[in-house]
Amino acid sequence: MDKLLITGGKTLNGEVRISGAKNAALPILAATLLADTPSYISNVPDLRDITTMMNLLGEMGGNFTVDDEKIEANNSNIHDFTAPYEMVKTMRASVLVLGPLLARFGKAHVSLPGGCAIGARPVNLHTQALAAMGADIRVEGGYITAQAKRLHGTTLCMDLITVTGTENLMMAASLADGVTVIENAAREPEVVDLAKFLNRMGARIEGAGSSTIRIQGVDKLYGARHQVLPDRIETGTYLVAAAMTGGRVKVKNTDASLLDAVLLKLLEAGATISRGDDWIELDMQGRRPRAIDIYTAPYPAFPTDMQAQLTAMNAIADGVGMLTENIFENRFMHASELQRMGANIRLEGNTAIVKGVERLQAAPVMATDLRASAGLVLAGLVAEGDTLIDRLYHLDRGYERIEEKLTQLGAQIRRVSE
């Protein structure tokens, strides 16, 4: 099994290109199910989750052609409407096929996702809303079985803000009869990117990016071309890496407007930040970051997917920082691994109180989820000695060639097999 070996103490400097956003590419790939003509999706990251989604659609009859610039998705021969547990258990985003299958084919048989290490992510909000749109929903044997001759538009008020729920319903409503209004909708940039793609397919969606989305259903959708937006979490991760190592890093092919909350916190930590249309540069000028407080919340507030990285930064920052996690109840599993490296972290309920130490000590550590693994990589970059990170499959789900990109910036990091 592969592990990452990091020799800490190197200051990061240079430029790095940001990949397309996994959390936008996955629902967009699912949305290609809505058309029987090919779609062409560019700026798709080469990640394990992307491969899983293409394999899932391939099992249904979809055909994918991949080259250096784009993915061609052809779903003209879909013959199987099942998302099996074997695939859904490895990637919860597989549930995103539920809405498109039901809308285009009138049937879907999708495994319940099961448990999740970072906390509960129930899909009952998806199924309740689809039932309100006229679907016959049954949950038996760990599967959601849904049928509908044609969904009909209605007003849906979501009890909780859910990104995948908003995306699933937006896709389903695109082929529904009449108007669907989603209230208390997720506002994330990835939701907006999906709406842009759907509109290019011929959908009529207004209000994406706000808390109320209005979808006028149409009779048919067609394949379209689309470029996936940059990954704001990957962008933030490399900027935090620069801040922690006292370096100067320019991230390219990104969009500063996608992560205002993160940039404000890095400014608060003492970084100098400049930005352009498609780049951000962070210069720490060799300084140690100042400890900061964060409170995770739905977009546009501070993203939960950056909490582990900021926990790692606070671990070596000057002062005491409090990180309050308001999205997932089990998202401090990286704390115990950071403590193995000498971090001074105290957990009180959903808050981590971190008193920065001048330096961390290398240790063998284990990744527990995708963003926790990123936090451990950042800690390894500044720790004294060699840090060995196990369970790399978490990291490979969301970061494209992370060891290559960090090596470009001057890190001493390599993948090893044991």
Short mmCIF file of C-alpha atoms in Angstrom, two decimals:
data_model
loop_
_atom_site.label_atom_id
_atom_site.label_comp_id
_atom_site.label_asym_id
_atom_site.label_seq_id
_atom_site.Cartn_x
_atom_site.Cartn_y
_atom_site.Cartn_z
CA MET A 1 0.00 0.00 0.00
CA ASP A 2 1.37 3.43 -0.95
CA LYS A 3 2.38 5.95 1.69
CA LEU A 4 3.75 9.49 1.54
CA LEU A 5 7.19 10.21 2.99
CA ILE A 6 7.78 13.88 3.77
CA THR A 7 11.01 15.41 5.03
CA GLY A 8 9.93 18.64 6.69
CA GLY A 9 11.58 22.02 7.00
CA LYS A 10 11.56 23.18 3.37
CA THR A 11 10.20 26.64 2.52
CA LEU A 12 7.77 26.52 -0.39
CA ASN A 13 8.31 28.94 -3.27
CA GLY A 14 7.18 29.04 -6.86
CA GLU A 15 4.07 28.52 -8.97
CA VAL A 16 1.54 25.71 -9.12
CA ARG A 17 -1.42 25.06 -11.42
CA ILE A 18 -4.78 24.32 -9.81
CA SER A 19 -6.88 21.45 -11.16
CA GLY A 20 -10.59 21.41 -11.88
CA ALA A 21 -12.94 21.00 -8.93
CA LYS A 22 -13.81 17.40 -8.07
CA ASN A 23 -17.01 18.54 -6.34
CA ALA A 24 -18.16 20.23 -9.54
CA ALA A 25 -16.98 17.55 -11.97
CA LEU A 26 -18.82 14.71 -10.20
CA PRO A 27 -22.37 16.16 -10.46
CA ILE A 28 -21.62 17.38 -14.00
CA LEU A 29 -20.65 13.84 -15.04
CA ALA A 30 -23.86 12.56 -13.43
CA ALA A 31 -25.82 15.23 -15.32
CA THR A 32 -24.61 13.86 -18.67
CA LEU A 33 -27.14 11.06 -18.03
CA LEU A 34 -29.88 13.56 -18.86
CA ALA A 35 -29.04 13.63 -22.59
CA ASP A 36 -28.73 10.99 -25.28
CA THR A 37 -26.17 13.02 -27.24
CA PRO A 38 -22.50 13.42 -26.25
CA SER A 39 -21.17 16.01 -23.82
CA TYR A 40 -17.58 17.27 -23.71
CA ILE A 41 -16.24 18.19 -20.28
CA SER A 42 -12.81 19.83 -19.89
CA ASN A 43 -10.66 20.69 -16.87
CA VAL A 44 -11.69 17.44 -15.17
CA PRO A 45 -9.15 16.38 -12.51
CA ASP A 46 -7.52 12.95 -12.75
CA LEU A 47 -8.75 11.55 -9.42
CA ARG A 48 -9.99 8.26 -8.02
CA ASP A 49 -13.51 9.65 -7.45
CA ILE A 50 -13.75 10.75 -11.09
CA THR A 51 -12.73 7.27 -12.23
CA THR A 52 -15.32 5.75 -9.89
CA MET A 53 -18.09 7.93 -11.33
CA MET A 54 -17.14 7.06 -14.91
CA ASN A 55 -17.00 3.35 -14.00
CA LEU A 56 -20.45 3.62 -12.43
CA LEU A 57 -21.94 5.28 -15.52
CA GLY A 58 -20.06 2.79 -17.69
CA GLU A 59 -21.75 -0.11 -15.87
CA MET A 60 -25.08 1.50 -16.79
CA GLY A 61 -24.14 1.63 -20.46
CA GLY A 62 -22.39 4.98 -20.68
CA ASN A 63 -19.32 5.38 -22.84
CA PHE A 64 -16.38 7.67 -22.04
CA THR A 65 -13.46 8.78 -24.17
CA VAL A 66 -10.68 10.55 -22.28
CA ASP A 67 -7.84 12.62 -23.76
CA ASP A 68 -5.50 15.26 -22.36
CA GLU A 69 -8.02 18.06 -22.78
CA LYS A 70 -11.49 16.65 -22.17
CA ILE A 71 -13.82 13.78 -21.41
CA GLU A 72 -16.44 12.82 -23.99
CA ALA A 73 -19.48 11.33 -22.26
CA ASN A 74 -21.98 9.45 -24.42
CA ASN A 75 -25.02 8.12 -22.58
CA SER A 76 -27.12 7.13 -25.59
CA ASN A 77 -27.11 3.43 -24.64
CA ILE A 78 -28.03 3.44 -20.95
CA HIS A 79 -29.66 0.09 -20.15
CA ASP A 80 -29.06 -0.41 -16.43
CA PHE A 81 -30.51 1.94 -13.82
CA THR A 82 -28.72 0.56 -10.75
CA ALA A 83 -25.99 2.17 -8.65
CA PRO A 84 -24.72 -0.83 -6.65
CA TYR A 85 -23.54 -0.73 -3.06
CA GLU A 86 -20.05 -1.86 -4.12
CA MET A 87 -19.55 1.48 -5.89
CA VAL A 88 -21.65 3.80 -3.74
CA LYS A 89 -19.85 2.74 -0.55
CA THR A 90 -16.53 3.98 -1.97
CA MET A 91 -17.93 7.37 -3.04
CA ARG A 92 -21.06 8.93 -1.57
CA ALA A 93 -21.40 11.26 -4.57
CA SER A 94 -22.69 8.21 -6.49
CA VAL A 95 -26.14 9.11 -5.12
CA LEU A 96 -26.10 11.98 -7.64
CA VAL A 97 -27.28 9.56 -10.35
CA LEU A 98 -30.65 9.23 -8.61
CA GLY A 99 -32.17 12.47 -9.94
CA PRO A 100 -30.96 12.17 -13.55
CA LEU A 101 -31.98 8.50 -13.90
CA LEU A 102 -35.45 9.17 -12.51
CA ALA A 103 -35.96 12.28 -14.66
CA ARG A 104 -34.86 10.79 -17.99
CA PHE A 105 -35.79 7.11 -17.64
CA GLY A 106 -38.50 7.14 -14.97
CA LYS A 107 -36.68 4.63 -12.78
CA ALA A 108 -33.65 4.32 -10.53
CA HIS A 109 -32.27 1.73 -8.12
CA VAL A 110 -29.57 3.38 -6.02
CA SER A 111 -27.79 2.03 -2.96
CA LEU A 112 -27.99 3.98 0.26
CA PRO A 113 -24.51 5.43 0.87
CA GLY A 114 -24.11 3.98 4.37
CA GLY A 115 -21.84 5.41 7.04
CA CYS A 116 -19.38 8.23 6.60
CA ALA A 117 -16.28 8.81 8.70
CA ILE A 118 -16.77 12.55 9.10
CA GLY A 119 -20.45 12.43 10.07
CA ALA A 120 -24.02 11.85 8.99
CA ARG A 121 -25.06 12.89 5.50
CA PRO A 122 -28.63 11.60 5.21
CA VAL A 123 -30.25 11.26 1.79
CA ASN A 124 -33.80 11.40 3.13
CA LEU A 125 -33.97 15.04 2.01
CA HIS A 126 -33.37 13.87 -1.58
CA THR A 127 -36.03 11.16 -1.44
CA GLN A 128 -38.67 13.28 0.34
CA ALA A 129 -38.30 16.03 -2.26
CA LEU A 130 -38.49 13.58 -5.17
CA ALA A 131 -41.63 12.07 -3.62
CA ALA A 132 -43.11 15.60 -3.47
CA MET A 133 -42.39 15.81 -7.21
CA GLY A 134 -44.52 12.69 -7.80
CA ALA A 135 -42.02 9.86 -7.55
CA ASP A 136 -42.93 6.54 -5.97
CA ILE A 137 -40.07 5.99 -3.52
CA ARG A 138 -39.34 2.76 -1.64
CA VAL A 139 -36.34 2.05 0.58
CA GLU A 140 -35.74 -1.70 0.89
CA GLY A 141 -32.69 -3.86 1.42
CA GLY A 142 -30.38 -0.87 1.60
CA TYR A 143 -31.52 0.51 -1.77
CA ILE A 144 -33.63 3.46 -2.90
CA THR A 145 -36.03 2.33 -5.62
CA ALA A 146 -37.70 5.24 -7.39
CA GLN A 147 -40.24 5.34 -10.22
CA ALA A 148 -42.17 8.09 -11.97
CA LYS A 149 -43.78 8.43 -15.39
CA ARG A 150 -42.74 12.07 -15.31
CA LEU A 151 -41.83 14.24 -12.34
CA HIS A 152 -43.89 17.39 -11.85
CA GLY A 153 -42.75 20.76 -10.66
CA THR A 154 -43.47 21.93 -7.13
CA THR A 155 -42.05 24.14 -4.39
CA LEU A 156 -39.46 22.39 -2.24
CA CYS A 157 -38.30 23.91 1.02
CA MET A 158 -35.21 22.07 2.25
CA ASP A 159 -35.06 21.46 6.01
CA LEU A 160 -31.29 21.66 5.88
CA ILE A 161 -28.87 23.13 3.38
CA THR A 162 -27.55 20.19 1.36
CA VAL A 163 -25.22 20.51 -1.62
CA THR A 164 -25.81 17.06 -3.14
CA GLY A 165 -29.52 17.36 -2.39
CA THR A 166 -29.74 20.70 -4.22
CA GLU A 167 -27.80 19.24 -7.15
CA ASN A 168 -29.87 16.05 -7.36
CA LEU A 169 -33.14 17.99 -7.32
CA MET A 170 -31.92 20.60 -9.78
CA MET A 171 -31.06 17.82 -12.26
CA ALA A 172 -34.37 16.03 -11.68
CA ALA A 173 -36.39 19.24 -12.06
CA SER A 174 -34.73 20.08 -15.38
CA LEU A 175 -36.90 17.44 -17.13
CA ALA A 176 -39.96 17.76 -14.88
CA ASP A 177 -43.35 19.00 -16.03
CA GLY A 178 -43.77 22.59 -14.84
CA VAL A 179 -41.83 24.84 -12.49
CA THR A 180 -39.83 23.65 -9.49
CA VAL A 181 -38.65 26.08 -6.83
CA ILE A 182 -35.94 24.96 -4.40
CA GLU A 183 -35.92 27.09 -1.25
CA ASN A 184 -33.05 27.04 1.27
CA ALA A 185 -30.87 25.80 -1.58
CA ALA A 186 -27.12 25.36 -1.28
CA ARG A 187 -25.20 28.35 -2.68
CA GLU A 188 -21.81 26.71 -3.30
CA PRO A 189 -19.90 27.59 -6.51
CA GLU A 190 -20.10 23.92 -7.53
CA VAL A 191 -23.91 24.19 -7.55
CA VAL A 192 -23.60 27.25 -9.81
CA ASP A 193 -21.23 25.38 -12.13
CA LEU A 194 -23.70 22.50 -12.45
CA ALA A 195 -26.50 24.96 -13.26
CA LYS A 196 -24.34 26.54 -15.99
CA PHE A 197 -23.78 23.12 -17.56
CA LEU A 198 -27.46 22.20 -17.34
CA ASN A 199 -28.43 25.49 -18.98
CA ARG A 200 -25.96 24.76 -21.78
CA MET A 201 -27.80 21.44 -22.21
CA GLY A 202 -31.04 23.36 -22.71
CA ALA A 203 -32.32 23.56 -19.12
CA ARG A 204 -33.98 26.73 -17.81
CA ILE A 205 -32.53 27.41 -14.37
CA GLU A 206 -32.48 30.75 -12.58
CA GLY A 207 -31.13 31.77 -9.19
CA ALA A 208 -28.27 29.28 -8.76
CA GLY A 209 -25.89 30.77 -6.19
CA SER A 210 -28.78 32.16 -4.16
CA SER A 211 -30.96 30.46 -1.58
CA THR A 212 -33.87 30.16 -4.05
CA ILE A 213 -33.46 28.33 -7.36
CA ARG A 214 -36.23 28.27 -9.98
CA ILE A 215 -36.26 25.54 -12.65
CA GLN A 216 -38.67 25.55 -15.61
CA GLY A 217 -38.80 21.94 -16.79
CA VAL A 218 -38.21 21.15 -20.46
CA ASP A 219 -39.06 18.10 -22.57
CA LYS A 220 -35.51 17.21 -23.63
CA LEU A 221 -31.89 18.04 -22.87
CA TYR A 222 -28.91 17.77 -25.21
CA GLY A 223 -25.21 17.14 -24.78
CA ALA A 224 -23.09 20.27 -24.27
CA ARG A 225 -19.53 21.51 -23.81
CA HIS A 226 -18.37 22.78 -20.44
CA GLN A 227 -15.18 23.64 -18.59
CA VAL A 228 -15.20 22.71 -14.90
CA LEU A 229 -14.43 25.57 -12.53
CA PRO A 230 -11.15 25.58 -10.52
CA ASP A 231 -10.91 23.66 -7.25
CA ARG A 232 -11.21 26.22 -4.45
CA ILE A 233 -10.22 23.68 -1.78
CA GLU A 234 -7.05 22.65 -3.60
CA THR A 235 -6.32 26.36 -4.07
CA GLY A 236 -6.73 27.01 -0.35
CA THR A 237 -4.60 23.99 0.59
CA TYR A 238 -1.57 25.21 -1.37
CA LEU A 239 -1.96 28.73 0.00
CA VAL A 240 -2.01 27.37 3.55
CA ALA A 241 1.08 25.29 2.73
CA ALA A 242 2.88 28.49 1.71
CA ALA A 243 1.74 30.27 4.87
CA MET A 244 2.87 27.43 7.15
CA THR A 245 6.33 27.18 5.60
CA GLY A 246 6.90 30.95 5.49
CA GLY A 247 7.11 30.88 1.70
CA ARG A 248 5.82 32.62 -1.38
CA VAL A 249 3.56 30.68 -3.72
CA LYS A 250 1.51 31.72 -6.75
CA VAL A 251 -1.45 29.50 -7.61
CA LYS A 252 -2.56 29.71 -11.24
CA ASN A 253 -5.70 28.73 -13.16
CA THR A 254 -7.87 29.54 -10.17
CA ASP A 255 -10.46 32.13 -9.11
CA ALA A 256 -9.93 34.23 -5.98
CA SER A 257 -13.65 35.08 -5.77
CA LEU A 258 -14.40 31.43 -4.89
CA LEU A 259 -12.59 31.53 -1.54
CA ASP A 260 -12.98 34.98 -0.02
CA ALA A 261 -13.54 33.54 3.47
CA VAL A 262 -10.28 31.57 3.32
CA LEU A 263 -8.25 34.49 1.98
CA LEU A 264 -9.54 36.76 4.76
CA LYS A 265 -8.35 34.25 7.37
CA LEU A 266 -4.92 33.99 5.74
CA LEU A 267 -4.63 37.79 5.77
CA GLU A 268 -5.56 37.67 9.45
CA ALA A 269 -2.75 35.13 9.94
CA GLY A 270 -0.25 37.68 8.59
CA ALA A 271 0.07 36.76 4.93
CA THR A 272 0.42 39.25 2.10
CA ILE A 273 -1.95 38.32 -0.70
CA SER A 274 -2.24 39.65 -4.25
CA ARG A 275 -4.64 38.41 -6.91
CA GLY A 276 -5.46 38.61 -10.59
CA ASP A 277 -8.19 37.28 -12.86
CA ASP A 278 -6.93 33.70 -12.68
CA TRP A 279 -4.19 33.68 -10.02
CA ILE A 280 -3.50 34.31 -6.34
CA GLU A 281 -0.10 34.88 -4.75
CA LEU A 282 0.59 34.49 -1.04
CA ASP A 283 3.82 35.79 0.48
CA MET A 284 4.58 35.00 4.13
CA GLN A 285 8.03 36.66 3.98
CA GLY A 286 9.50 34.03 6.28
CA ARG A 287 7.17 34.89 9.14
CA ARG A 288 5.39 32.48 11.46
CA PRO A 289 1.60 32.68 11.00
CA ARG A 290 -0.61 34.13 13.73
CA ALA A 291 -3.26 31.87 15.27
CA ILE A 292 -6.79 32.47 14.00
CA ASP A 293 -10.34 31.49 14.94
CA ILE A 294 -12.66 29.90 12.38
CA TYR A 295 -16.31 28.83 12.33
CA THR A 296 -17.32 26.51 9.51
CA ALA A 297 -20.68 27.11 7.84
CA PRO A 298 -22.30 26.74 4.40
CA TYR A 299 -20.99 28.89 1.56
CA PRO A 300 -20.12 31.76 1.45
CA ALA A 301 -18.85 31.30 5.03
CA PHE A 302 -15.68 29.39 5.91
CA PRO A 303 -15.75 25.93 4.26
CA THR A 304 -15.64 22.79 6.36
CA ASP A 305 -13.32 21.29 3.71
CA MET A 306 -10.59 23.76 4.79
CA GLN A 307 -10.91 23.17 8.53
CA ALA A 308 -8.26 20.43 8.81
CA GLN A 309 -5.74 22.54 6.91
CA LEU A 310 -6.30 25.51 9.23
CA THR A 311 -6.05 23.22 12.26
CA ALA A 312 -2.59 22.20 11.01
CA MET A 313 -1.63 25.85 10.51
CA ASN A 314 -2.80 26.81 14.00
CA ALA A 315 -0.70 23.94 15.37
CA ILE A 316 2.49 25.88 14.49
CA ALA A 317 1.07 29.41 14.70
CA ASP A 318 1.86 32.11 17.22
CA GLY A 319 -0.92 32.16 19.81
CA VAL A 320 -4.12 30.21 20.47
CA GLY A 321 -6.79 29.57 17.85
CA MET A 322 -10.29 28.11 18.18
CA LEU A 323 -11.79 26.11 15.32
CA THR A 324 -15.52 25.42 15.58
CA GLU A 325 -16.92 22.75 13.25
CA ASN A 326 -20.60 23.35 12.53
CA ILE A 327 -21.12 21.03 9.53
CA PHE A 328 -19.91 17.51 10.41
CA GLU A 329 -19.86 16.06 13.90
CA ASN A 330 -16.81 13.81 13.49
CA ARG A 331 -14.47 16.09 11.60
CA PHE A 332 -11.66 16.37 14.16
CA MET A 333 -10.23 12.89 13.68
CA HIS A 334 -7.01 14.48 12.41
CA ALA A 335 -6.51 16.08 15.84
CA SER A 336 -5.20 12.89 17.46
CA GLU A 337 -2.78 12.35 14.56
CA LEU A 338 -1.51 15.93 14.85
CA GLN A 339 -1.07 15.37 18.58
CA ARG A 340 1.26 12.46 17.72
CA MET A 341 3.40 15.10 15.98
CA GLY A 342 3.48 17.32 19.07
CA ALA A 343 0.48 19.57 18.39
CA ASN A 344 -1.19 21.10 21.44
CA ILE A 345 -4.89 20.52 20.71
CA ARG A 346 -7.77 20.26 23.14
CA LEU A 347 -11.21 19.20 21.93
CA GLU A 348 -14.34 20.55 23.57
CA GLY A 349 -17.45 19.34 21.79
CA ASN A 350 -17.38 20.71 18.24
CA THR A 351 -14.47 23.07 18.97
CA ALA A 352 -10.72 22.46 18.77
CA ILE A 353 -8.61 24.79 20.88
CA VAL A 354 -5.11 24.86 19.42
CA LYS A 355 -2.09 26.45 21.09
CA GLY A 356 0.66 26.79 18.53
CA VAL A 357 4.08 25.25 19.11
CA GLU A 358 7.24 26.47 17.42
CA ARG A 359 7.81 23.18 15.64
CA LEU A 360 6.18 19.79 15.14
CA GLN A 361 8.01 16.48 15.29
CA ALA A 362 7.76 13.92 12.50
CA ALA A 363 5.83 10.73 13.24
CA PRO A 364 4.04 7.96 11.38
CA VAL A 365 0.40 9.08 10.99
CA MET A 366 -2.77 7.75 9.39
CA ALA A 367 -5.26 9.61 7.22
CA THR A 368 -8.88 9.16 8.26
CA ASP A 369 -10.63 11.13 5.49
CA LEU A 370 -9.81 13.28 2.48
CA ARG A 371 -9.31 16.68 4.11
CA ALA A 372 -7.74 15.23 7.26
CA SER A 373 -5.07 13.71 5.01
CA ALA A 374 -4.37 17.15 3.52
CA GLY A 375 -3.93 18.57 7.02
CA LEU A 376 -1.41 15.83 7.83
CA VAL A 377 0.55 16.56 4.63
CA LEU A 378 0.78 20.24 5.64
CA ALA A 379 1.93 19.26 9.11
CA GLY A 380 4.58 16.99 7.59
CA LEU A 381 5.94 19.89 5.53
CA VAL A 382 6.90 21.79 8.70
CA ALA A 383 7.76 18.90 11.04
CA GLU A 384 11.33 18.04 12.03
CA GLY A 385 12.31 14.72 10.48
CA ASP A 386 10.51 12.29 8.20
CA THR A 387 6.72 11.98 8.40
CA LEU A 388 5.12 8.85 6.93
CA ILE A 389 1.42 9.16 6.03
CA ASP A 390 -0.62 5.98 5.65
CA ARG A 391 -3.98 5.39 3.89
CA LEU A 392 -3.16 7.54 0.87
CA TYR A 393 -6.31 6.44 -0.93
CA HIS A 394 -8.13 9.21 0.96
CA LEU A 395 -5.75 11.84 -0.44
CA ASP A 396 -5.96 10.42 -3.97
CA ARG A 397 -9.73 10.95 -3.95
CA GLY A 398 -9.35 14.74 -4.00
CA TYR A 399 -5.83 15.96 -4.83
CA GLU A 400 -4.36 15.50 -8.29
CA ARG A 401 -0.61 14.66 -8.21
CA ILE A 402 -0.11 16.39 -4.87
CA GLU A 403 3.43 15.08 -4.38
CA GLU A 404 4.45 16.33 -7.84
CA LYS A 405 2.97 19.77 -7.25
CA LEU A 406 4.54 20.14 -3.82
CA THR A 407 7.91 18.98 -5.20
CA GLN A 408 7.62 21.76 -7.81
CA LEU A 409 7.40 24.21 -4.93
CA GLY A 410 10.48 22.84 -3.17
CA ALA A 411 9.01 20.27 -0.79
CA GLN A 412 10.85 17.01 -0.15
CA ILE A 413 8.05 14.51 -0.58
CA ARG A 414 7.70 11.18 -2.35
CA ARG A 415 5.37 8.21 -2.61
CA VAL A 416 6.72 4.97 -1.23
CA SER A 417 5.37 1.40 -1.26
CA GLU A 418 5.50 -0.92 1.73
#
